[in-house]
Coordinates of C-alpha atoms in Angstrom, one line a residue:
Chain A
X88 CA -27.4 -25.1 -5.8
X89 CA -28.7 -23.1 -8.7
X90 CA -30.4 -19.8 -9.6
X91 CA -29.4 -16.2 -9.2
X92 CA -28.1 -16.6 -5.7
X93 CA -25.6 -19.3 -6.6
X94 CA -24.6 -17.5 -9.7
X95 CA -23.9 -14.2 -7.9
X96 CA -22.2 -16.0 -5.1
X97 CA -19.9 -17.8 -7.5
X98 CA -18.8 -14.6 -9.2
X99 CA -18.4 -12.9 -5.8
X100 CA -16.3 -15.8 -4.5
X101 CA -14.1 -15.6 -7.7
X102 CA -13.4 -12.0 -7.0
X103 CA -12.9 -12.3 -3.3
X104 CA -10.4 -15.2 -3.5
X105 CA -8.6 -13.5 -6.4
X106 CA -8.3 -10.4 -4.3
X107 CA -6.9 -12.3 -1.3
X108 CA -4.2 -14.0 -3.5
X109 CA -3.2 -10.7 -5.3
X110 CA -3.0 -8.9 -2.0
X111 CA -0.4 -11.5 -0.9
X112 CA 2.0 -9.8 -3.3
X113 CA 1.9 -6.5 -1.4
X114 CA 5.5 -5.6 -0.4
X115 CA 6.8 -8.6 -2.5
X116 CA 6.5 -7.4 -6.1
X117 CA 9.5 -7.2 -8.4
X118 CA 9.2 -3.4 -8.7
X119 CA 7.6 -0.7 -6.6
X120 CA 5.3 0.2 -9.6
X121 CA 4.2 -3.4 -9.7
X122 CA 3.4 -3.4 -6.0
X123 CA 1.1 -0.5 -6.7
X124 CA -0.5 -2.2 -9.7
X125 CA -1.1 -5.5 -8.0
X126 CA -2.6 -3.8 -5.0
X127 CA -4.8 -1.8 -7.3
X128 CA -6.1 -4.9 -9.1
X129 CA -6.6 -6.6 -5.7
X130 CA -8.7 -3.6 -4.6
X131 CA -10.8 -3.7 -7.8
X132 CA -11.4 -7.4 -7.3
X133 CA -12.3 -6.8 -3.6
X134 CA -14.6 -4.0 -4.6
X135 CA -16.5 -6.3 -7.1
X136 CA -16.6 -9.1 -4.5
X137 CA -18.2 -6.8 -1.9
X138 CA -20.9 -5.7 -4.4
X139 CA -21.6 -9.2 -5.5
X140 CA -21.6 -10.8 -2.1
X141 CA -23.8 -8.1 -0.7
X142 CA -26.3 -8.7 -3.5
X143 CA -26.0 -12.5 -3.1
X144 CA -26.9 -12.0 0.6
X145 CA -30.0 -10.0 -0.4
X146 CA -31.0 -12.6 -3.0
X147 CA -30.7 -15.4 -0.4
X148 CA -32.8 -13.5 2.0
X149 CA -31.3 -15.1 5.1
X150 CA -29.8 -12.0 6.5
X151 CA -26.2 -12.7 5.5
X152 CA -24.2 -9.6 4.6
X153 CA -20.9 -9.5 2.7
X154 CA -18.9 -10.3 5.9
X155 CA -21.1 -13.2 6.9
X156 CA -20.6 -14.7 3.5
X157 CA -16.9 -14.0 3.4
X158 CA -15.9 -14.9 6.9
X159 CA -18.4 -17.5 8.2
X160 CA -18.6 -20.0 5.4
X161 CA -16.3 -23.1 5.2
X162 CA -14.4 -24.2 2.2
X163 CA -17.1 -26.7 1.1
X164 CA -19.5 -23.7 0.9
X165 CA -17.3 -21.5 -1.3
X166 CA -18.2 -21.5 -5.0
X167 CA -15.1 -19.9 -6.6
X168 CA -13.4 -21.5 -9.5
X169 CA -10.2 -23.4 -8.7
X170 CA -8.0 -21.0 -10.8
X171 CA -8.2 -18.1 -8.2
X172 CA -7.3 -20.2 -5.2
X173 CA -4.1 -21.6 -6.7
X174 CA -1.0 -20.3 -5.0
X175 CA 0.7 -17.2 -6.5
X176 CA 3.8 -19.1 -7.5
X177 CA 6.4 -16.8 -9.2
X178 CA 5.5 -13.6 -11.0
X179 CA 4.9 -15.5 -14.3
X180 CA 2.4 -17.9 -12.7
X181 CA 0.6 -14.9 -11.2
X182 CA 0.5 -13.1 -14.6
X183 CA -0.7 -16.3 -16.3
X184 CA -3.5 -16.5 -13.7
X185 CA -4.4 -12.9 -14.1
X186 CA -4.4 -13.2 -17.9
X187 CA -6.9 -16.1 -17.8
X188 CA -9.0 -14.6 -15.1
X189 CA -9.3 -11.2 -16.7
X190 CA -9.9 -12.6 -20.2
X191 CA -12.8 -14.5 -18.6
X192 CA -14.1 -11.7 -16.4
X193 CA -14.1 -9.0 -19.2
X194 CA -16.6 -10.7 -21.5
X195 CA -18.5 -12.1 -18.5
X196 CA -19.0 -8.7 -16.9
X197 CA -19.7 -7.1 -20.3
X198 CA -22.5 -9.6 -21.0
X199 CA -23.7 -9.1 -17.4
X200 CA -24.0 -5.4 -18.0
X201 CA -26.7 -6.1 -20.6
X202 CA -28.7 -8.7 -18.5
X203 CA -32.2 -7.9 -17.2
X204 CA -31.3 -8.0 -13.5
X205 CA -30.6 -4.3 -12.9
X206 CA -28.3 -4.8 -9.9
X207 CA -26.2 -7.4 -11.8
X208 CA -26.2 -5.1 -14.8
X209 CA -24.9 -2.2 -12.8
X210 CA -22.2 -4.4 -11.2
X211 CA -21.2 -5.7 -14.6
X212 CA -21.0 -2.2 -16.1
X213 CA -18.7 -1.0 -13.3
X214 CA -16.5 -4.2 -13.2
X215 CA -15.9 -4.6 -16.9
X216 CA -14.0 -1.3 -17.0
X217 CA -11.7 -2.6 -14.3
X218 CA -11.3 -6.0 -16.0
X219 CA -10.2 -4.3 -19.2
X220 CA -7.4 -2.7 -17.2
X221 CA -6.5 -6.0 -15.6
X222 CA -6.4 -7.7 -19.0
X223 CA -4.2 -5.0 -20.4
X224 CA -1.8 -5.2 -17.5
X225 CA -1.6 -9.0 -17.7
X226 CA -1.2 -8.8 -21.5
X227 CA 1.8 -6.4 -21.2
X228 CA 3.5 -8.6 -18.7
X229 CA 2.9 -11.9 -20.5
X230 CA 4.5 -10.3 -23.6
X231 CA 7.4 -8.9 -21.7
X232 CA 8.1 -12.1 -19.9
X233 CA 7.4 -14.4 -22.9
X234 CA 9.5 -12.4 -25.3
X235 CA 12.0 -11.1 -22.7
X236 CA 15.0 -13.2 -21.7
X237 CA 15.5 -17.0 -22.0
X238 CA 14.7 -17.4 -18.3
X239 CA 11.6 -15.3 -18.4
X240 CA 10.4 -17.1 -21.5
X241 CA 10.9 -20.5 -19.7
X242 CA 9.1 -19.3 -16.6
X243 CA 6.2 -17.7 -18.6
X244 CA 5.7 -20.9 -20.6
X245 CA 5.7 -22.9 -17.4
X246 CA 3.2 -20.5 -15.8
X247 CA 0.8 -20.9 -18.7
X248 CA 1.3 -24.6 -18.7
X249 CA 0.4 -24.8 -14.9
X250 CA -2.6 -22.5 -15.2
X251 CA -4.2 -23.5 -18.5
X252 CA -6.0 -26.6 -17.4
X253 CA -8.0 -24.6 -14.9
X254 CA -9.5 -22.4 -17.6
X255 CA -11.9 -25.2 -18.6
X256 CA -13.9 -24.9 -15.4
X257 CA -14.6 -21.2 -16.1
X258 CA -16.5 -22.0 -19.2
X259 CA -18.5 -25.0 -18.1
X260 CA -22.1 -24.6 -19.4
X261 CA -24.6 -23.1 -17.0
X262 CA -27.6 -22.4 -19.2
X263 CA -29.8 -21.5 -16.2
X264 CA -27.8 -18.4 -15.3
X265 CA -28.0 -14.8 -16.5
X266 CA -24.9 -15.3 -18.6
X267 CA -24.0 -18.8 -19.7
X268 CA -20.2 -18.9 -19.5
X269 CA -20.0 -21.5 -22.3
X270 CA -21.0 -18.7 -24.7
X271 CA -17.8 -16.7 -23.8
X272 CA -15.2 -19.3 -24.6
X273 CA -14.7 -18.3 -28.3
X274 CA -14.0 -14.7 -27.3
X275 CA -11.6 -15.9 -24.6
X276 CA -9.7 -18.1 -26.9
X277 CA -9.3 -15.4 -29.5
X278 CA -8.1 -12.8 -27.0
X279 CA -5.7 -15.1 -25.1
X280 CA -4.5 -16.9 -28.2
X281 CA -3.4 -13.5 -29.7
X282 CA -1.5 -12.5 -26.6
X283 CA 0.3 -15.9 -26.3
X284 CA 1.2 -15.9 -29.9
X285 CA 2.8 -12.4 -29.6
X286 CA 4.5 -13.5 -26.4
X287 CA 6.0 -16.5 -28.3
X288 CA 4.2 -18.8 -25.8
X289 CA 2.8 -22.1 -27.0
X290 CA -0.8 -22.9 -26.1
X291 CA -0.7 -26.0 -23.9
X292 CA -2.1 -29.1 -25.3
X293 CA -3.5 -31.0 -22.3
X294 CA -6.7 -32.9 -21.9
X295 CA -6.7 -32.4 -18.1
X296 CA -9.6 -30.3 -17.0
X297 CA -9.8 -30.0 -13.2
X298 CA -13.1 -28.7 -11.9
X299 CA -15.3 -28.8 -8.8
X300 CA -15.0 -25.2 -7.4
X301 CA -18.6 -24.4 -8.4
X302 CA -19.8 -27.3 -6.3
X303 CA -17.6 -26.5 -3.3
X304 CA -15.1 -29.3 -4.1
X305 CA -11.8 -27.3 -4.0
X306 CA -8.1 -27.9 -4.1
X307 CA -6.2 -28.4 -0.9
X308 CA -5.1 -24.7 -1.0
X309 CA -8.5 -23.1 -0.3
X310 CA -8.8 -24.2 3.3
X311 CA -5.5 -22.6 4.3
X312 CA -6.4 -19.4 2.5
X313 CA -9.7 -19.3 4.4
X314 CA -8.1 -20.1 7.7
X315 CA -5.9 -17.1 7.4
X316 CA -8.6 -14.8 6.0
X317 CA -11.2 -15.7 8.6
X318 CA -9.1 -16.2 11.8
X319 CA -9.7 -12.9 13.4
X320 CA -13.3 -12.5 12.5
X321 CA -14.1 -15.9 13.8
X322 CA -12.2 -15.3 17.0
X323 CA -14.6 -12.5 18.0
X324 CA -18.2 -13.7 17.2
X325 CA -20.7 -10.9 16.7
X326 CA -18.1 -8.1 17.1
X327 CA -18.1 -5.0 14.8
X328 CA -15.0 -3.7 13.2
Chain B
X241 CA -15.7 4.0 -1.0
X242 CA -12.6 3.4 1.2
X243 CA -13.7 5.0 4.4
X244 CA -13.9 8.7 4.9
X245 CA -17.0 7.9 6.9
X246 CA -15.6 8.7 10.3
X247 CA -18.4 10.6 12.0
X248 CA -17.2 13.9 13.5
X249 CA -14.5 16.5 13.1
X250 CA -10.8 16.2 12.2
X251 CA -8.8 15.3 15.2
X252 CA -7.8 18.6 16.7
X253 CA -4.6 20.3 15.7
X254 CA -5.4 22.1 12.4
X255 CA -2.4 20.5 10.7
X256 CA -4.2 20.2 7.4
X257 CA -4.8 24.0 7.5
X258 CA -1.0 24.4 7.7
X259 CA -0.6 22.2 4.7
X260 CA -3.1 24.3 2.7
X261 CA -1.3 27.5 3.8
X262 CA 2.0 25.9 2.7
X263 CA 0.5 25.1 -0.7
X264 CA -0.7 28.6 -1.2
X265 CA 2.7 30.0 -0.2
X266 CA 4.3 27.6 -2.7
X267 CA 2.1 28.9 -5.5
X268 CA 2.8 32.5 -4.6
X269 CA 6.5 31.8 -4.5
X270 CA 6.4 30.2 -8.0
X271 CA 4.7 33.3 -9.4
X272 CA 6.9 35.9 -7.7
X273 CA 9.9 36.9 -9.7
X274 CA 13.1 36.2 -8.0
X275 CA 15.8 38.8 -7.5
X276 CA 15.8 40.7 -10.8
X277 CA 19.6 40.5 -10.9
X278 CA 19.4 36.7 -11.1
X279 CA 22.2 34.4 -9.7
X280 CA 25.0 36.5 -11.1
X281 CA 28.5 35.3 -10.3
X282 CA 28.2 35.0 -6.5
X283 CA 26.2 31.7 -6.4
X284 CA 26.5 31.2 -2.7
X285 CA 25.1 34.6 -2.0
X286 CA 22.2 34.1 -4.3
X287 CA 21.4 30.7 -2.7
X288 CA 21.4 32.4 0.8
X289 CA 19.2 35.2 -0.6
X290 CA 16.7 32.7 -2.0
X291 CA 16.5 30.8 1.3
X292 CA 16.3 33.9 3.4
X293 CA 13.4 35.2 1.3
X294 CA 11.5 31.9 1.8
X295 CA 11.7 31.2 -1.9
X296 CA 12.3 27.7 -3.3
X297 CA 15.6 26.2 -4.4
X298 CA 14.9 24.2 -7.6
X299 CA 16.9 21.3 -9.1
X300 CA 18.8 23.5 -11.6
X301 CA 19.8 26.1 -9.1
X302 CA 23.3 26.1 -7.6
X303 CA 23.3 24.7 -4.1
X304 CA 26.1 24.0 -1.5
X305 CA 27.3 20.4 -1.8
X306 CA 26.4 19.8 1.8
X307 CA 22.9 21.0 1.3
X308 CA 22.5 18.6 -1.6
X309 CA 23.9 15.7 0.4
X310 CA 21.8 16.5 3.5
X311 CA 18.6 16.5 1.3
X312 CA 19.5 13.3 -0.5
X313 CA 20.0 11.6 2.9
X314 CA 16.8 13.0 4.4
X315 CA 14.5 12.5 1.3
X316 CA 16.0 9.0 0.7
X317 CA 15.5 7.9 4.3
X318 CA 12.0 9.2 4.1
X319 CA 11.3 7.3 0.9
X320 CA 12.8 4.1 2.4
X321 CA 10.6 4.5 5.4
X322 CA 7.5 4.5 3.2
X323 CA 8.6 1.3 1.5
X324 CA 9.7 -0.5 4.6
X325 CA 6.6 0.9 6.4
X326 CA 4.4 -1.1 4.1
X327 CA 5.5 -4.3 5.8
X328 CA 4.1 -4.0 9.4
X329 CA 0.7 -3.0 8.1
X330 CA 0.8 -5.3 5.1
X331 CA 1.2 -8.0 7.6
X332 CA -2.6 -7.7 8.4
X333 CA -4.1 -7.3 4.9
X334 CA -4.8 -11.1 4.6
X335 CA -6.4 -11.2 8.1
X336 CA -8.3 -7.9 8.2
X337 CA -11.6 -8.6 10.1
X338 CA -14.1 -7.2 7.6
X339 CA -14.0 -6.6 3.9
X340 CA -14.4 -2.9 4.4
X341 CA -11.3 -2.8 6.6
X342 CA -9.4 -5.0 4.2
X343 CA -10.1 -2.6 1.4
X344 CA -9.1 0.5 3.5
X345 CA -5.9 -1.2 4.6
X346 CA -5.0 -2.3 1.1
X347 CA -5.6 1.2 -0.3
X348 CA -3.5 2.6 2.5
X349 CA -0.5 0.3 1.9
X350 CA -0.8 1.1 -1.8
X351 CA -0.7 4.9 -1.0
X352 CA 2.6 4.3 0.9
X353 CA 4.2 2.7 -2.1
X354 CA 3.0 5.8 -4.0
X355 CA 4.6 8.1 -1.4
X356 CA 7.8 6.1 -1.7
X357 CA 7.8 6.8 -5.5
X358 CA 7.1 10.5 -5.1
X359 CA 10.0 10.8 -2.7
X360 CA 12.4 8.8 -4.8
X361 CA 11.5 11.0 -7.7
X362 CA 12.2 14.1 -5.5
X363 CA 15.6 12.7 -4.5
X364 CA 16.4 12.0 -8.1
X365 CA 16.2 15.7 -8.9
X366 CA 19.3 16.0 -6.7
X367 CA 21.4 13.9 -9.1
X368 CA 21.2 10.4 -7.7
X369 CA 19.2 7.5 -9.2
X370 CA 16.5 5.4 -7.5
X371 CA 18.5 2.3 -8.1
X372 CA 21.5 3.7 -6.2
X373 CA 19.2 4.7 -3.3
X374 CA 17.6 1.3 -3.2
X375 CA 21.0 -0.3 -3.1
X376 CA 22.0 2.0 -0.2
X377 CA 18.9 0.8 1.7
X378 CA 19.5 -2.9 1.0
X379 CA 23.2 -2.6 2.0
X380 CA 22.2 -1.0 5.2
X381 CA 24.1 2.2 4.3
X382 CA 21.0 4.4 4.6
X383 CA 18.4 4.1 7.3
X384 CA 14.6 4.2 7.5
X385 CA 12.3 5.2 10.4
X386 CA 13.0 3.3 13.6
X387 CA 9.3 2.8 14.1
X388 CA 8.9 0.1 11.4
X389 CA 11.2 -2.2 13.3
X390 CA 8.4 -2.9 15.8
X391 CA 6.0 -5.9 15.1
X392 CA 2.3 -5.7 14.5
X393 CA 0.9 -8.3 16.9
X394 CA -2.8 -7.6 16.7
X395 CA -5.4 -6.0 14.5
X396 CA -5.5 -3.0 16.8
X397 CA -1.9 -2.3 15.9
X398 CA -3.1 -1.3 12.5
X399 CA -5.3 1.3 14.2
X400 CA -2.5 2.4 16.5
X401 CA -0.1 2.8 13.6
X402 CA -2.6 5.0 11.8
X403 CA -3.4 7.2 14.8
X404 CA 0.0 7.4 16.5
X405 CA 2.6 6.6 13.8
X406 CA 0.9 8.5 11.0
X407 CA 0.0 11.2 13.5
X408 CA 3.7 11.6 14.5
X409 CA 4.7 11.5 10.8
X410 CA 2.3 14.3 10.0
X411 CA 3.5 16.5 12.8
X412 CA 7.0 15.9 11.6
X413 CA 6.2 16.4 7.9
X414 CA 3.8 19.4 7.9
X415 CA 6.7 21.8 8.4
X416 CA 8.5 20.1 5.5
X417 CA 5.7 21.4 3.3
X418 CA 7.5 24.8 3.7
X419 CA 11.1 23.5 3.3
X420 CA 13.4 25.4 1.1
X421 CA 13.9 22.7 -1.5
X422 CA 10.9 22.9 -4.0
X423 CA 10.6 19.3 -5.1
X424 CA 10.6 18.0 -1.5
X425 CA 8.1 20.7 -0.3
X426 CA 5.7 19.8 -3.2
X427 CA 6.0 16.1 -2.5
X428 CA 5.3 16.7 1.2
X429 CA 2.1 18.6 0.5
X430 CA 0.7 15.6 -1.4
X431 CA 2.0 13.1 1.2
X432 CA 0.6 15.1 4.2
X433 CA -2.8 15.3 2.7
X434 CA -3.0 11.5 2.3
X435 CA -1.3 10.7 5.6
X436 CA -3.9 12.8 7.4
X437 CA -6.6 10.7 5.8
X438 CA -4.8 7.6 7.0
X439 CA -4.5 9.0 10.5
X440 CA -8.2 9.5 10.6
X441 CA -8.8 5.9 9.4
X442 CA -6.5 4.6 12.1
X443 CA -8.2 6.6 14.7
X444 CA -11.5 5.3 13.6
X445 CA -10.3 1.7 13.9
X446 CA -9.3 2.3 17.5
X447 CA -12.5 4.2 18.2
X448 CA -14.6 1.2 17.0
X449 CA -12.4 -1.2 19.0
X450 CA -12.5 1.0 22.2
X451 CA -16.3 1.0 22.0
X452 CA -16.6 -2.7 21.1
X453 CA -16.4 -5.9 23.1
X454 CA -14.2 -6.1 26.2
X455 CA -11.7 -8.2 24.2
X456 CA -11.6 -5.5 21.5
X457 CA -11.1 -2.8 24.0
X458 CA -8.3 -4.6 25.7
X459 CA -6.7 -5.2 22.2
X460 CA -6.9 -1.4 21.5
X461 CA -5.3 -0.5 24.9
X462 CA -2.6 -3.0 24.5
X463 CA -1.7 -1.6 21.0
X464 CA -1.6 2.0 22.4
X465 CA 0.6 0.7 25.2
X466 CA 3.1 -0.8 22.8
X467 CA 3.1 2.0 20.2
X468 CA 3.1 5.2 22.3
X469 CA 6.8 5.3 23.1
X470 CA 8.1 4.1 19.8
X471 CA 5.9 6.9 18.2
X472 CA 7.4 9.6 20.6
X473 CA 10.9 8.3 19.6
X474 CA 10.1 9.0 15.9
X475 CA 10.9 12.6 16.5
X476 CA 14.5 11.6 17.0
X477 CA 17.0 12.2 19.9
X478 CA 16.5 15.2 22.2
X479 CA 17.7 18.5 20.9
X480 CA 20.9 18.4 22.8
X481 CA 22.0 15.2 20.9
X482 CA 20.7 15.9 17.5
X483 CA 23.6 16.0 15.0
X484 CA 21.9 17.5 11.9
X485 CA 19.6 20.1 13.4
X486 CA 21.4 23.4 13.4
X487 CA 22.5 23.4 9.8
X488 CA 19.2 22.0 8.6
X489 CA 17.4 24.8 10.4
X490 CA 19.7 27.4 8.9
X491 CA 18.9 26.0 5.4
X492 CA 15.2 25.9 6.2
X493 CA 15.1 22.2 5.6
X494 CA 14.0 21.8 9.2
X495 CA 11.7 24.4 10.8
X496 CA 11.3 23.1 14.4
X497 CA 13.5 21.1 16.7
X498 CA 12.8 17.4 17.6
X499 CA 11.7 18.4 21.1
X500 CA 9.3 21.1 19.8
X501 CA 7.6 18.7 17.5
X502 CA 7.4 15.9 20.1
X503 CA 5.7 18.3 22.5
X504 CA 3.3 19.3 19.8
X505 CA 2.5 15.7 19.1
X506 CA 1.9 14.9 22.8
X507 CA -0.4 17.9 23.2
X508 CA -2.4 16.8 20.2
X509 CA -2.7 13.2 21.3
X510 CA -3.9 13.7 24.9
X511 CA -7.3 15.1 23.8
X512 CA -7.7 12.4 21.1
X513 CA -7.0 9.7 23.6
X514 CA -9.7 11.1 25.9
X515 CA -12.2 10.9 23.1
X516 CA -11.1 7.3 22.4
X517 CA -11.4 6.4 26.0
X518 CA -8.0 4.9 26.0
X519 CA -5.1 5.6 28.4
X520 CA -1.7 7.0 27.3
X521 CA 0.8 4.7 29.1
X522 CA 2.6 7.5 30.9
X523 CA 2.0 8.0 34.6
X524 CA 4.0 11.3 34.4
X525 CA 1.6 12.8 31.9
X526 CA 0.0 16.0 33.3
X527 CA -1.0 19.5 32.2
X528 CA 1.5 22.2 33.0
X529 CA -0.3 25.4 33.4
X530 CA 2.8 27.5 33.3
X531 CA 4.1 26.1 30.0
X532 CA 0.6 25.7 28.6
X533 CA 1.6 22.2 27.5
X534 CA 1.7 18.7 28.8
X535 CA 4.6 17.4 30.9
X536 CA 5.4 13.8 29.9
X537 CA 8.0 11.1 30.4
X538 CA 10.6 11.0 27.7
X539 CA 11.1 7.8 25.6
X540 CA 14.0 5.6 26.3
X541 CA 16.6 7.0 23.9
X542 CA 19.0 4.2 24.6
X543 CA 16.4 1.9 23.1
X544 CA 15.9 4.3 20.1
X545 CA 19.7 4.2 19.4
X546 CA 19.7 0.4 19.6
X547 CA 16.8 0.1 17.2
X548 CA 18.4 2.7 14.8
X549 CA 21.7 0.8 14.9
X550 CA 19.9 -2.5 13.9
X551 CA 19.0 -4.3 17.0
X552 CA 15.2 -3.6 17.2
X553 CA 12.7 -6.5 17.2
X554 CA 12.2 -6.6 13.4
X555 CA 15.2 -4.9 11.8
X556 CA 16.6 -8.1 10.4
X557 CA 13.2 -9.3 9.1
X558 CA 12.3 -6.0 7.5
X559 CA 15.5 -5.8 5.5
X560 CA 15.6 -9.5 4.7
X561 CA 12.1 -9.2 3.3
X562 CA 13.0 -6.2 1.1
X563 CA 16.2 -7.9 -0.1
X564 CA 14.3 -11.1 -0.9
X565 CA 11.6 -9.3 -2.9
X566 CA 14.3 -7.4 -4.8
X567 CA 16.4 -10.5 -5.5
X568 CA 13.4 -12.7 -6.5
X569 CA 12.2 -9.9 -8.8
X570 CA 15.5 -9.5 -10.6
X571 CA 14.6 -11.9 -13.5
X572 CA 11.3 -9.9 -14.0
X573 CA 13.2 -6.6 -14.2
X574 CA 15.7 -8.1 -16.6
X575 CA 12.9 -9.5 -18.8
X576 CA 11.2 -6.1 -18.9
X577 CA 14.5 -4.4 -19.9
X578 CA 15.3 -7.1 -22.6
X579 CA 11.7 -6.8 -24.0
X580 CA 12.0 -3.0 -24.2
X581 CA 15.3 -3.2 -26.0
X582 CA 13.8 -5.6 -28.5
X583 CA 10.9 -3.3 -29.1
X584 CA 13.3 -0.4 -29.6
X585 CA 15.3 -2.4 -32.2
X586 CA 12.1 -3.4 -34.0
X587 CA 11.1 0.3 -34.3
X588 CA 14.6 1.2 -35.5
X589 CA 14.5 -1.5 -38.2
X590 CA 11.1 -0.3 -39.3
X591 CA 12.3 3.2 -39.6
X592 CA 15.5 2.1 -41.5
X593 CA 13.4 -0.1 -43.9

């Protein structure tokens, strides 16, 4: 699957699955302020997902709207990167995931804002402002945890170690798309490298580079996530909500 | 983009109008000079004078110790209710049946956390810290609203909570916009505006379900059947049994009795239920021409007392969930404190050097 539909769908799926995971934190965060912040970021991701999936549906031209795409596809049809479907883990794992995701989405949406497709450009222009906030939030926490207590340092290092291999998939070359993610890797490495250095966190040195999300070959986690997300919608075919 | 697209008028009742009026009165009170003589030496007399004149007591003013304690108890329980109240609705975020509904629900639960924060901040003006209040909640020494001990068993419960639970909360809270303690009154004005928005969204969820498929309609009716009496019980025990009422009324913390507010809520809901096309589960509900109000069957107050004392369907889970989140987050809070201390030291060293 290639072309603008596949590209838009993949970005929409990234945002949708990220939103679903972040929303799992609601009522569980370490502080009330953080409950609000995580819900806020989840809402931003969900907002971007709705714009991208709606547009993907239009590009496809088969009459599928945002809900048909979110609720009526199976896991083999989802195109999100593996990173976003990984379980939340502890707060450090979640912040490691958010750091990687937002440091990828910020340059991606920024580049998208300048692309010739007006709809994608508008979505990129809106979403990049939100990504900048997400990156800032993740940066602050990675520093606090990395350079906080011994335990928080250990957990933050472990979080980065777990998440880091999944960053490779984000930057796999896709020269046929409006923004080739491979061109964003240098900016990502510079931004994240600076944060990790300040947080006294070592950049993991692993050759493992799991991938497959863009082809619909996911981890075992996605199917459970979708089962929960889709259960009610699928139980009432054709109903409006 | 989160809703506000319910076609039609505000549900009847004009409660938002009362909130606006309270806000105007609050501004007027702030501008008006207090008694030119000031507090003088008779602090108690000055306090009584301010309350009688419908002016606001502010954090630095002298106040009777019992007034302070009553307000701490009430505001803290209110704050705790917002925080515990995130759980029953939060339970459906992952399964919301459309992306629009998911966004609206997520935004709503986020608002509740925000209300909790305003209210803890209002309580802190009375000389207690948020950490102490949270400990009182987690130790079971302070309560939260009985309603959040009921489970959300279907999507329609999210609608019923918005319509009935938020509806009851607004009826309860609108008079608090005029309460004598300034920080609480100001917090309630903000809270009531947002709650009224949530109530409309809940009503809209039920409206869509009630006009949807037979299964959706049955889901909506079942939710109203389960939430009606717990919502009526939110107004507290009947006037004869209410322990705090008389003093709170004299201090203008409370403005109306439990039974008066409950009646106002029933009268408001009947018309709204008719528009929804859903039945209120009370065979005794009928218009009383003499009273110009609806007669209705009272909630089971023995059940209310059981739930308040800890034996409702979800009391144990709700508190266990809060305790777990607090305990599991301890290392994060410690890290934030340690990091902040390091940053302060770095700054000091730079200044010294």
